[in-house]
GROMACS .gro file of N, CA, C and O in nm:
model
  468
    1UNK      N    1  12.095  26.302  25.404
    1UNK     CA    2  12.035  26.399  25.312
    1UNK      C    3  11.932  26.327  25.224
    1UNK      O    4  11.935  26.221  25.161
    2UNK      N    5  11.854  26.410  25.238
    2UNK     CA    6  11.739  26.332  25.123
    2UNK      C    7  11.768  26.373  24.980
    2UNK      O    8  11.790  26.483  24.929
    3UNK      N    9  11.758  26.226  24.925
    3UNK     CA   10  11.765  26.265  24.793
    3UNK      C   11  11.643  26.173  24.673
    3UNK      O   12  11.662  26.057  24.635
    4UNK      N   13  11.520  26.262  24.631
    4UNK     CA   14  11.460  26.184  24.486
    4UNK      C   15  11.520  26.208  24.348
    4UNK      O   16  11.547  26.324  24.316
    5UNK      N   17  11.541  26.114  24.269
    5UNK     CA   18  11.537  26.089  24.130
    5UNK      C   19  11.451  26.069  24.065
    5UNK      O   20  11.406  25.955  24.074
    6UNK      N   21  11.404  26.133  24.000
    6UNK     CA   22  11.290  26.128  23.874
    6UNK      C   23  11.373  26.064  23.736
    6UNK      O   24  11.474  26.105  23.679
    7UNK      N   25  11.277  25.936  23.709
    7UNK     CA   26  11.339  25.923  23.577
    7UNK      C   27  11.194  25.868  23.504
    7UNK      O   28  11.083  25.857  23.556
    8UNK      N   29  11.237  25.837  23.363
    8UNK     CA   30  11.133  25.816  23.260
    8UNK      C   31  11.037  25.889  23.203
    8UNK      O   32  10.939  25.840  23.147
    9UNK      N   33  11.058  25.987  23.211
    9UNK     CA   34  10.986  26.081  23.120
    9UNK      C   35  11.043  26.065  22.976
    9UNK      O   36  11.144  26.000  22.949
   10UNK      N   37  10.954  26.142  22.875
   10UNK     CA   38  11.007  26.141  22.729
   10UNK      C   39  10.849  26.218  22.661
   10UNK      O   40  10.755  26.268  22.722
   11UNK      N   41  10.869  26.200  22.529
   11UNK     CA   42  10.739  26.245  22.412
   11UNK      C   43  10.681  26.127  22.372
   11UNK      O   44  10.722  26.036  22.300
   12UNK      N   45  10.554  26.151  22.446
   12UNK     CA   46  10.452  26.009  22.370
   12UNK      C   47  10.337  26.099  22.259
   12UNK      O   48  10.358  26.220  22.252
   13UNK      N   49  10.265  26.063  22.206
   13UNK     CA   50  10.128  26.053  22.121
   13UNK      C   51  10.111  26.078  22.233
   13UNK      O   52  10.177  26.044  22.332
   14UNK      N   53   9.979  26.166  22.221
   14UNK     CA   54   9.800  26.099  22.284
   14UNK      C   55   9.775  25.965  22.255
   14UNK      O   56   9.790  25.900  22.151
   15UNK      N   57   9.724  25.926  22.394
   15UNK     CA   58   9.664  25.787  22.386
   15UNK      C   59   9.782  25.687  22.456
   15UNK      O   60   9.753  25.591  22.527
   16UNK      N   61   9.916  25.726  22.422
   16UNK     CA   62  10.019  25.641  22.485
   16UNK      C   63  10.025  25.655  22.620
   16UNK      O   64   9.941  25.715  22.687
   17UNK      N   65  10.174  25.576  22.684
   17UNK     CA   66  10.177  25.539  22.841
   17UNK      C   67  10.330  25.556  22.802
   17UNK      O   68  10.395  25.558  22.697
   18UNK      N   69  10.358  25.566  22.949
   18UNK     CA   70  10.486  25.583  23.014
   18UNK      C   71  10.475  25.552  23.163
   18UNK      O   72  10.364  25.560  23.215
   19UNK      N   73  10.592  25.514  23.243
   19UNK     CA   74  10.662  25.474  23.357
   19UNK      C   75  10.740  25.544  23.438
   19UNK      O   76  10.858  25.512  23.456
   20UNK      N   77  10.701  25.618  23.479
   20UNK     CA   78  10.785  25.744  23.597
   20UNK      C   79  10.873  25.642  23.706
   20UNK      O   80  10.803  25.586  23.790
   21UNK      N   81  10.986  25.622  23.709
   21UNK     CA   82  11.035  25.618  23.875
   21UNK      C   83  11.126  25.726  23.917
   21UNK      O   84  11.179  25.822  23.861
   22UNK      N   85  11.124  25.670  24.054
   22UNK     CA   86  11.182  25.798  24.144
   22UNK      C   87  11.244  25.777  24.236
   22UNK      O   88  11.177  25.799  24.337
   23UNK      N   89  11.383  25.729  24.266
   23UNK     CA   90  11.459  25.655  24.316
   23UNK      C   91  11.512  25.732  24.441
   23UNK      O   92  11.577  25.837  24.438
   24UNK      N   93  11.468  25.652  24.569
   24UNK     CA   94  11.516  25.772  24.669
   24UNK      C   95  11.613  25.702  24.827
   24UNK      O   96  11.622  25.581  24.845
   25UNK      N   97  11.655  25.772  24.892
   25UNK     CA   98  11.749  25.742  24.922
   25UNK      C   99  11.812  25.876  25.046
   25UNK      O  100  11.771  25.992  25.040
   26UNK      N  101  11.891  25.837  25.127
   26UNK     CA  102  11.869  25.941  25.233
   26UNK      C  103  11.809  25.967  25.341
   26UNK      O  104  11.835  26.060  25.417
   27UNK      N  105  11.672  25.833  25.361
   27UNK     CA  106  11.571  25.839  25.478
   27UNK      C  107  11.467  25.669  25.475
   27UNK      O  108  11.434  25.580  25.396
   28UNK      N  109  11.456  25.699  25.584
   28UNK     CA  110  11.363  25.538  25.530
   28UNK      C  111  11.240  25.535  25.462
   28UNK      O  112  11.145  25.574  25.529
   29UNK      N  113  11.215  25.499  25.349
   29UNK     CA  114  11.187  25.532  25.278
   29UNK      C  115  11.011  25.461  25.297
   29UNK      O  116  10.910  25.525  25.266
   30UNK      N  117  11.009  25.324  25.352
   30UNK     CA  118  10.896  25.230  25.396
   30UNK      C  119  10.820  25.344  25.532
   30UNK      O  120  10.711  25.327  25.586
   31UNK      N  121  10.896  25.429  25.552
   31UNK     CA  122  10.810  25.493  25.639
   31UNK      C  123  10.735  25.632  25.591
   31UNK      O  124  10.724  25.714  25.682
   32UNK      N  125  10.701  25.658  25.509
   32UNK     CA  126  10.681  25.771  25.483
   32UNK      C  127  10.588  25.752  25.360
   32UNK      O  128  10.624  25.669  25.276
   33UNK      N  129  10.492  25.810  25.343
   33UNK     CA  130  10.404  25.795  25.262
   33UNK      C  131  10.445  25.931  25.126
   33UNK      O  132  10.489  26.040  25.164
   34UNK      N  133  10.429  25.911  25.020
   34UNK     CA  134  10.498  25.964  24.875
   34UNK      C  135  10.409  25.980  24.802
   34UNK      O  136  10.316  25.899  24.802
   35UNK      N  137  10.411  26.104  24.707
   35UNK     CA  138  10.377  26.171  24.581
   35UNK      C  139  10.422  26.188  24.478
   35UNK      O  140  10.543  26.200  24.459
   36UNK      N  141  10.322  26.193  24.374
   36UNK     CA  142  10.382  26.267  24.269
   36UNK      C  143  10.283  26.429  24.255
   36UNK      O  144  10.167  26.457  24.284
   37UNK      N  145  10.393  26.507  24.197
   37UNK     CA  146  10.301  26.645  24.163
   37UNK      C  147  10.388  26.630  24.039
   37UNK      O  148  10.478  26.551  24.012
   38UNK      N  149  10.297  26.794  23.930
   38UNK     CA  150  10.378  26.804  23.839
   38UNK      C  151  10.356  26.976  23.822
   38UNK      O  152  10.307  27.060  23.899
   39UNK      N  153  10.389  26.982  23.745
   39UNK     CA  154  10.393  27.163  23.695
   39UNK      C  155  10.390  27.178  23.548
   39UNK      O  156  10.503  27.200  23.503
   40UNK      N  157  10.323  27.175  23.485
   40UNK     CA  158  10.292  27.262  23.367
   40UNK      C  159  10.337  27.392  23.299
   40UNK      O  160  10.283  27.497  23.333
   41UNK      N  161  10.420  27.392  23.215
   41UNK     CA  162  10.455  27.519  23.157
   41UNK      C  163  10.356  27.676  23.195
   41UNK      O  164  10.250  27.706  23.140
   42UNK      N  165  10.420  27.749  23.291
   42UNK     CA  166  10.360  27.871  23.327
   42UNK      C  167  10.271  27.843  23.461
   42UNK      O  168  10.228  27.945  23.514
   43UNK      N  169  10.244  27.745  23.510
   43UNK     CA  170  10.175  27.705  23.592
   43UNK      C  171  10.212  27.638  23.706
   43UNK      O  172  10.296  27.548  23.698
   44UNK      N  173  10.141  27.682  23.855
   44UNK     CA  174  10.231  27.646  23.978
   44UNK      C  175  10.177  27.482  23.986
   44UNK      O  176  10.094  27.414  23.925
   45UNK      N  177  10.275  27.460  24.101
   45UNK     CA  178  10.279  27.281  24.095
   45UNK      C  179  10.138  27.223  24.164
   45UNK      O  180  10.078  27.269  24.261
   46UNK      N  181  10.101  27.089  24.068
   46UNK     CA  182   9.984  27.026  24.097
   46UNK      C  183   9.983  26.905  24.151
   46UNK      O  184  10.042  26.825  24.078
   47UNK      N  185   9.935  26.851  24.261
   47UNK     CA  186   9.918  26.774  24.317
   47UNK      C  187   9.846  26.651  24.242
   47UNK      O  188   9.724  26.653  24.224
   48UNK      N  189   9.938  26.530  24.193
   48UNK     CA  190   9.860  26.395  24.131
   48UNK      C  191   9.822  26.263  24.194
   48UNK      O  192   9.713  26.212  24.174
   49UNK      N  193   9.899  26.219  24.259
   49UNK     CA  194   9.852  26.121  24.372
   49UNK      C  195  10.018  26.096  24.473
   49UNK      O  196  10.136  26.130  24.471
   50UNK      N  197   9.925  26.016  24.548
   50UNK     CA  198   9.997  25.955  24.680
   50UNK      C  199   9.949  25.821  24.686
   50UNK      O  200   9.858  25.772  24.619
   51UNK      N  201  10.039  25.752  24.797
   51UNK     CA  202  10.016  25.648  24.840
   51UNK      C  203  10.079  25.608  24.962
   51UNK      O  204  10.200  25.630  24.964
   52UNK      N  205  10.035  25.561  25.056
   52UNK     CA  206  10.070  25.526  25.214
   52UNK      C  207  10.209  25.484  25.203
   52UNK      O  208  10.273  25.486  25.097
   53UNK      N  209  10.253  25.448  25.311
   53UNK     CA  210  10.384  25.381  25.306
   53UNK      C  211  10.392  25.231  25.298
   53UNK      O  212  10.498  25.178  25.264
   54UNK      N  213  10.273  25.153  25.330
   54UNK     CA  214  10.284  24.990  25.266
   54UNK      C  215  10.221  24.989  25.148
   54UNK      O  216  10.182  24.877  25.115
   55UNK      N  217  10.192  25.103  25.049
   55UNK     CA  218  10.144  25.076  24.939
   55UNK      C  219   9.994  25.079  24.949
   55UNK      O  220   9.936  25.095  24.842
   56UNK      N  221   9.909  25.064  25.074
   56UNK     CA  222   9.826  25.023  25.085
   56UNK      C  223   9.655  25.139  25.022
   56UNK      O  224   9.551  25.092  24.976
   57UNK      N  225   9.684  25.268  25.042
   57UNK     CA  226   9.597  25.322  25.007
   57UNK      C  227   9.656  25.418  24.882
   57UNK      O  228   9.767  25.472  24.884
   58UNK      N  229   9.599  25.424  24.818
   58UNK     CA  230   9.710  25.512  24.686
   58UNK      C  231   9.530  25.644  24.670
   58UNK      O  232   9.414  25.613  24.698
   59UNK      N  233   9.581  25.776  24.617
   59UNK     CA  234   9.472  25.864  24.579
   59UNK      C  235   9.488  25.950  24.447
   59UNK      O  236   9.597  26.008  24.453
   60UNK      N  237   9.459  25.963  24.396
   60UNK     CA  238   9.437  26.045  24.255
   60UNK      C  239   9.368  26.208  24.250
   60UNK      O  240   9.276  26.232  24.328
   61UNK      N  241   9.407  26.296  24.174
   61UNK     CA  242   9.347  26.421  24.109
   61UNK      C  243   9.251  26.345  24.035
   61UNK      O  244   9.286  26.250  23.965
   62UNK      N  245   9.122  26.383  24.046
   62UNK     CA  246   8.998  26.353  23.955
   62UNK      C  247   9.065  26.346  23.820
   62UNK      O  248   9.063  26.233  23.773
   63UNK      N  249   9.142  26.464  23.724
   63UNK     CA  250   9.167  26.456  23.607
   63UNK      C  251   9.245  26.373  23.585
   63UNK      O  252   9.284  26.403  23.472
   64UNK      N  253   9.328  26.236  23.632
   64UNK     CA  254   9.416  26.126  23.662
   64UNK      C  255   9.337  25.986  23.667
   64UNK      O  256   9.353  25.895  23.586
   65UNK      N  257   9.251  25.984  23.771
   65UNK     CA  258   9.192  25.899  23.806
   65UNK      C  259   9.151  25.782  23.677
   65UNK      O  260   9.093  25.824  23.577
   66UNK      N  261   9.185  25.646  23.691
   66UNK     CA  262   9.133  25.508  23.600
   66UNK      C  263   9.256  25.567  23.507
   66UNK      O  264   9.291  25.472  23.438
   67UNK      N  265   9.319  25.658  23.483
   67UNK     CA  266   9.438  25.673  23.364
   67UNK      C  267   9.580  25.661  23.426
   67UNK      O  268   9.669  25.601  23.364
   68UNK      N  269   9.599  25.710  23.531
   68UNK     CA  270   9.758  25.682  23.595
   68UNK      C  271   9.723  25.579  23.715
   68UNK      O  272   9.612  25.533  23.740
   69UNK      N  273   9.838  25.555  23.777
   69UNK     CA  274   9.873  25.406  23.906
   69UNK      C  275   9.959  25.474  23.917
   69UNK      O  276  10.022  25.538  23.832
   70UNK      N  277   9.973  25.459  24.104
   70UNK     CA  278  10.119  25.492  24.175
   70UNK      C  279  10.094  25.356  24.232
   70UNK      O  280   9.988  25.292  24.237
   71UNK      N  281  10.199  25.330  24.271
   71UNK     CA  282  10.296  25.212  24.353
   71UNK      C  283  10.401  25.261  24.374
   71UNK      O  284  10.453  25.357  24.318
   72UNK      N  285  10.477  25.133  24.537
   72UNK     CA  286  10.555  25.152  24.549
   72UNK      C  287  10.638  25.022  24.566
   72UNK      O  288  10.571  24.922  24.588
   73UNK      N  289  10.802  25.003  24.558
   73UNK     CA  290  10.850  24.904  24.622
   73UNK      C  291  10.983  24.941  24.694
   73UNK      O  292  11.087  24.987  24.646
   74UNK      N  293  10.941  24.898  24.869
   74UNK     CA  294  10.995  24.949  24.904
   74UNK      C  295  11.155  24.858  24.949
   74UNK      O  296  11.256  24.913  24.993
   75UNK      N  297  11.143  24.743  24.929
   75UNK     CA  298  11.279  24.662  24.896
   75UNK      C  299  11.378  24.741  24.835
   75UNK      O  300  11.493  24.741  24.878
   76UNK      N  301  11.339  24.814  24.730
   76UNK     CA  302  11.383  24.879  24.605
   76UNK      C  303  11.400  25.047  24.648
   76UNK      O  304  11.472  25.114  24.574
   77UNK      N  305  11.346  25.101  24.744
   77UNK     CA  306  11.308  25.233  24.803
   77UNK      C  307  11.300  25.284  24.660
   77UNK      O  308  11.397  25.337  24.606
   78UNK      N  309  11.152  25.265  24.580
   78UNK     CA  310  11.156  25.340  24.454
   78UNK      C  311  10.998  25.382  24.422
   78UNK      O  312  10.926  25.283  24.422
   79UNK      N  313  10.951  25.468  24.404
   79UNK     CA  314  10.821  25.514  24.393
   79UNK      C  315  10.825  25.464  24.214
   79UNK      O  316  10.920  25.439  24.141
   80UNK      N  317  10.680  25.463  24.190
   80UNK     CA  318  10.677  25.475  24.014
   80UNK      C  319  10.521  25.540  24.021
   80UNK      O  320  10.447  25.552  24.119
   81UNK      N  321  10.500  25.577  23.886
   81UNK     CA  322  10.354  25.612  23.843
   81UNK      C  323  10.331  25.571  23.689
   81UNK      O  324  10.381  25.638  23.598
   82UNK      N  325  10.270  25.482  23.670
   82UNK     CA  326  10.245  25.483  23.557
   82UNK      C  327  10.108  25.553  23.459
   82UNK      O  328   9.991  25.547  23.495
   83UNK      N  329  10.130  25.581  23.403
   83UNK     CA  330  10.080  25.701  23.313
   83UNK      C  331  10.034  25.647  23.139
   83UNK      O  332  10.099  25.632  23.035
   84UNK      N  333   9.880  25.627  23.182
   84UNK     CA  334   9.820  25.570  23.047
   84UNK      C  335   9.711  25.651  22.982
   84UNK      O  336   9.678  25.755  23.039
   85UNK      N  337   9.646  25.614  22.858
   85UNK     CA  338   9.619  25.737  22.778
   85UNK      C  339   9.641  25.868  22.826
   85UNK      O  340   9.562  25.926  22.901
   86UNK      N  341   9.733  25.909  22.789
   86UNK     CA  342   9.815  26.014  22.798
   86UNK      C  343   9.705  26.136  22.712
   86UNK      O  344   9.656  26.098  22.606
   87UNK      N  345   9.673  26.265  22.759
   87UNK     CA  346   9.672  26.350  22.701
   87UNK      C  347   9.719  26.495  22.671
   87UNK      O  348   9.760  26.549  22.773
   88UNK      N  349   9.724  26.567  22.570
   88UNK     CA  350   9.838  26.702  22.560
   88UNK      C  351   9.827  26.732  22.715
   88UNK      O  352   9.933  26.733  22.779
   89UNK      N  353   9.701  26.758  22.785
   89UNK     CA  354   9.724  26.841  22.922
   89UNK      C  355   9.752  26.780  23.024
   89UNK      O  356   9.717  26.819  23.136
   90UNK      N  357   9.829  26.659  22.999
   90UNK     CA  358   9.912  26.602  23.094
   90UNK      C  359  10.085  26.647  23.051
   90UNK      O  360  10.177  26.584  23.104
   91UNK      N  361  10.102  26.709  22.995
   91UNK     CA  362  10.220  26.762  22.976
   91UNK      C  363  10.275  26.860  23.060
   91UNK      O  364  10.216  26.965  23.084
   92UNK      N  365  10.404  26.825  23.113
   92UNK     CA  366  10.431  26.856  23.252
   92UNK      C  367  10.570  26.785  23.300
   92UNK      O  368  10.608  26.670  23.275
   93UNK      N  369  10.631  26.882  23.374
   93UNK     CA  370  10.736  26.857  23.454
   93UNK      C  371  10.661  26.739  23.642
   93UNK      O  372  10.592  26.767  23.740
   94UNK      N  373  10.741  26.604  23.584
   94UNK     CA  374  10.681  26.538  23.693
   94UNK      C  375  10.764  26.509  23.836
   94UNK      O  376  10.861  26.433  23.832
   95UNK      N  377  10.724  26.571  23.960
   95UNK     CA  378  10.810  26.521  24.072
   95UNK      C  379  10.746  26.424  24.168
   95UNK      O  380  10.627  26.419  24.198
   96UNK      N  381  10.844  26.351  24.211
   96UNK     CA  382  10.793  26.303  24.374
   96UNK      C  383  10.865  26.342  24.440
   96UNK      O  384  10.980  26.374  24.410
   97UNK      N  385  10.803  26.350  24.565
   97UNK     CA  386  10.819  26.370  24.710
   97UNK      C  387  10.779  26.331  24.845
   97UNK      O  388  10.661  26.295  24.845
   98UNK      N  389  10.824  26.325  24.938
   98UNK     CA  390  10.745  26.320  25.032
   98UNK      C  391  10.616  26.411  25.069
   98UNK      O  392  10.613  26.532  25.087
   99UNK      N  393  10.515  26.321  25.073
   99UNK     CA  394  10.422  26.393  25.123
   99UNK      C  395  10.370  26.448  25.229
   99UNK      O  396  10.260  26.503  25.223
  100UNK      N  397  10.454  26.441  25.363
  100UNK     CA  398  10.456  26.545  25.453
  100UNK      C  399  10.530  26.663  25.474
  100UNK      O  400  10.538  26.730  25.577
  101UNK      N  401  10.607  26.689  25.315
  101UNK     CA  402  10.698  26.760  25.301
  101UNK      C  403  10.585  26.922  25.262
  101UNK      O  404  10.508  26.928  25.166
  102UNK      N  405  10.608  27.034  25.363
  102UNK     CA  406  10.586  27.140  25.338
  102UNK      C  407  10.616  27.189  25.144
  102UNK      O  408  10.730  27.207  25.102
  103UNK      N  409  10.483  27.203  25.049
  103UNK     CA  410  10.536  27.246  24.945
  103UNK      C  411  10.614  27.138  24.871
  103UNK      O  412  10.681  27.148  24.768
  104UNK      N  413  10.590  27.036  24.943
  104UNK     CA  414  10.695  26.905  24.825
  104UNK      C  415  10.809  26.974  24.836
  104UNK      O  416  10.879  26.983  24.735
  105UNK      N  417  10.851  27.036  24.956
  105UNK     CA  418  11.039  27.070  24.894
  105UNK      C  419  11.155  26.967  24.899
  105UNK      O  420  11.275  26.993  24.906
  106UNK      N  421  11.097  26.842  24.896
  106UNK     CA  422  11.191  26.727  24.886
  106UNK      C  423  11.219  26.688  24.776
  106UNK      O  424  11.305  26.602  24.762
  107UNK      N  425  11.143  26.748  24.659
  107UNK     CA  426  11.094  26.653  24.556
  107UNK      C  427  11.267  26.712  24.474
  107UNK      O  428  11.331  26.815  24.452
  108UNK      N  429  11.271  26.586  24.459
  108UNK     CA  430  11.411  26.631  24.302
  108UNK      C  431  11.388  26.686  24.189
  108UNK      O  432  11.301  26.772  24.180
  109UNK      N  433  11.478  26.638  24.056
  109UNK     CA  434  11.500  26.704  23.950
  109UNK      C  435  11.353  26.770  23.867
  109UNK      O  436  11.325  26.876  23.812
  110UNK      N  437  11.272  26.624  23.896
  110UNK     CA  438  11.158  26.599  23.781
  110UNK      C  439  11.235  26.543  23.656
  110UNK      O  440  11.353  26.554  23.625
  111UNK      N  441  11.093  26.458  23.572
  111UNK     CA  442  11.132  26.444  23.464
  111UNK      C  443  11.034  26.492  23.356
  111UNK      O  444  10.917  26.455  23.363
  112UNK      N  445  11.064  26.552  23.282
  112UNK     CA  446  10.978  26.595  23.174
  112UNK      C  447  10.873  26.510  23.091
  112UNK      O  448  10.902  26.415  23.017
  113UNK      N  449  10.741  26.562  23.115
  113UNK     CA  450  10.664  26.445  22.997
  113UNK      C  451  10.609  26.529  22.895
  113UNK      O  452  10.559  26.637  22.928
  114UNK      N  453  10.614  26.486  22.748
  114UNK     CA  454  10.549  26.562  22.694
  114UNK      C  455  10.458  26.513  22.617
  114UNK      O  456  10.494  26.412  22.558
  115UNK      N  457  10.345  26.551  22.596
  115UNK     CA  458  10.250  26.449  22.516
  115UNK      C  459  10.202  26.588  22.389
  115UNK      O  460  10.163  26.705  22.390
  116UNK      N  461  10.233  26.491  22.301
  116UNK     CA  462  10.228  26.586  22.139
  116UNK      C  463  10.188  26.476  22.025
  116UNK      O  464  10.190  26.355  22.046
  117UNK      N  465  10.166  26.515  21.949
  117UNK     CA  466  10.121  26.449  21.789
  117UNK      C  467  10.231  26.514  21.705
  117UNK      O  468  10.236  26.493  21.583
   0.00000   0.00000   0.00000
């Protein structure tokens, strides 16, 4: 059974950073290339980046791009994204998933980010 964990979310400022991982488990994990999306209060889910399965090509939403990093390690079978100057409209419920997954329906809990003053 496949299973992701989303962890590290919390309330930063604008301008701050945070560390998403997403701990997964259930499939091989070095084979499969992974996402993050997120969803926004009232709003359907958005696609933020990916990255191959050796790590090797990673891609971004224009509104992301030079501000978040995905990586992966797959010793660890653990996705992360890190998430720098943060702004309010990055506030959002964050998942990963597989990205050949129809709709991300792999993706787990999410973790909540909220960016406020």
């Amino acid at each position: 059974e496949v299973q992701l964990v989303e962890s590290g979310g919390g309330l930063v400022q604008p301008g701050g950073s945070l560390t998403l991982s997403c701990a997964a488990s259930g499939f091989t994990f070095s084979n499969y290339a992974m996402s993050w999306v997120r969803q926004a209060p009232g709003k359907g889910l958005e696609w933020v980046s990916s990255i191959s399965p050796r790590g090797v090509t990673t891609t971004y939403t224009p509104s992301v791009k030079g501000r978040f990093t995905i990586s992966r390690d797959n010793a660890k079978n653990t996705l992360y994204l890190q998430l720098n100057s943060l702004k309010t409209e990055d506030t959002a419920m964050y998942y990963c998933a597989k990205t050949s997954d129809r709709d991300y329906a792999s993706r787990g809990q999410g973790t909540q980010v909220t960016v406020s003053s």
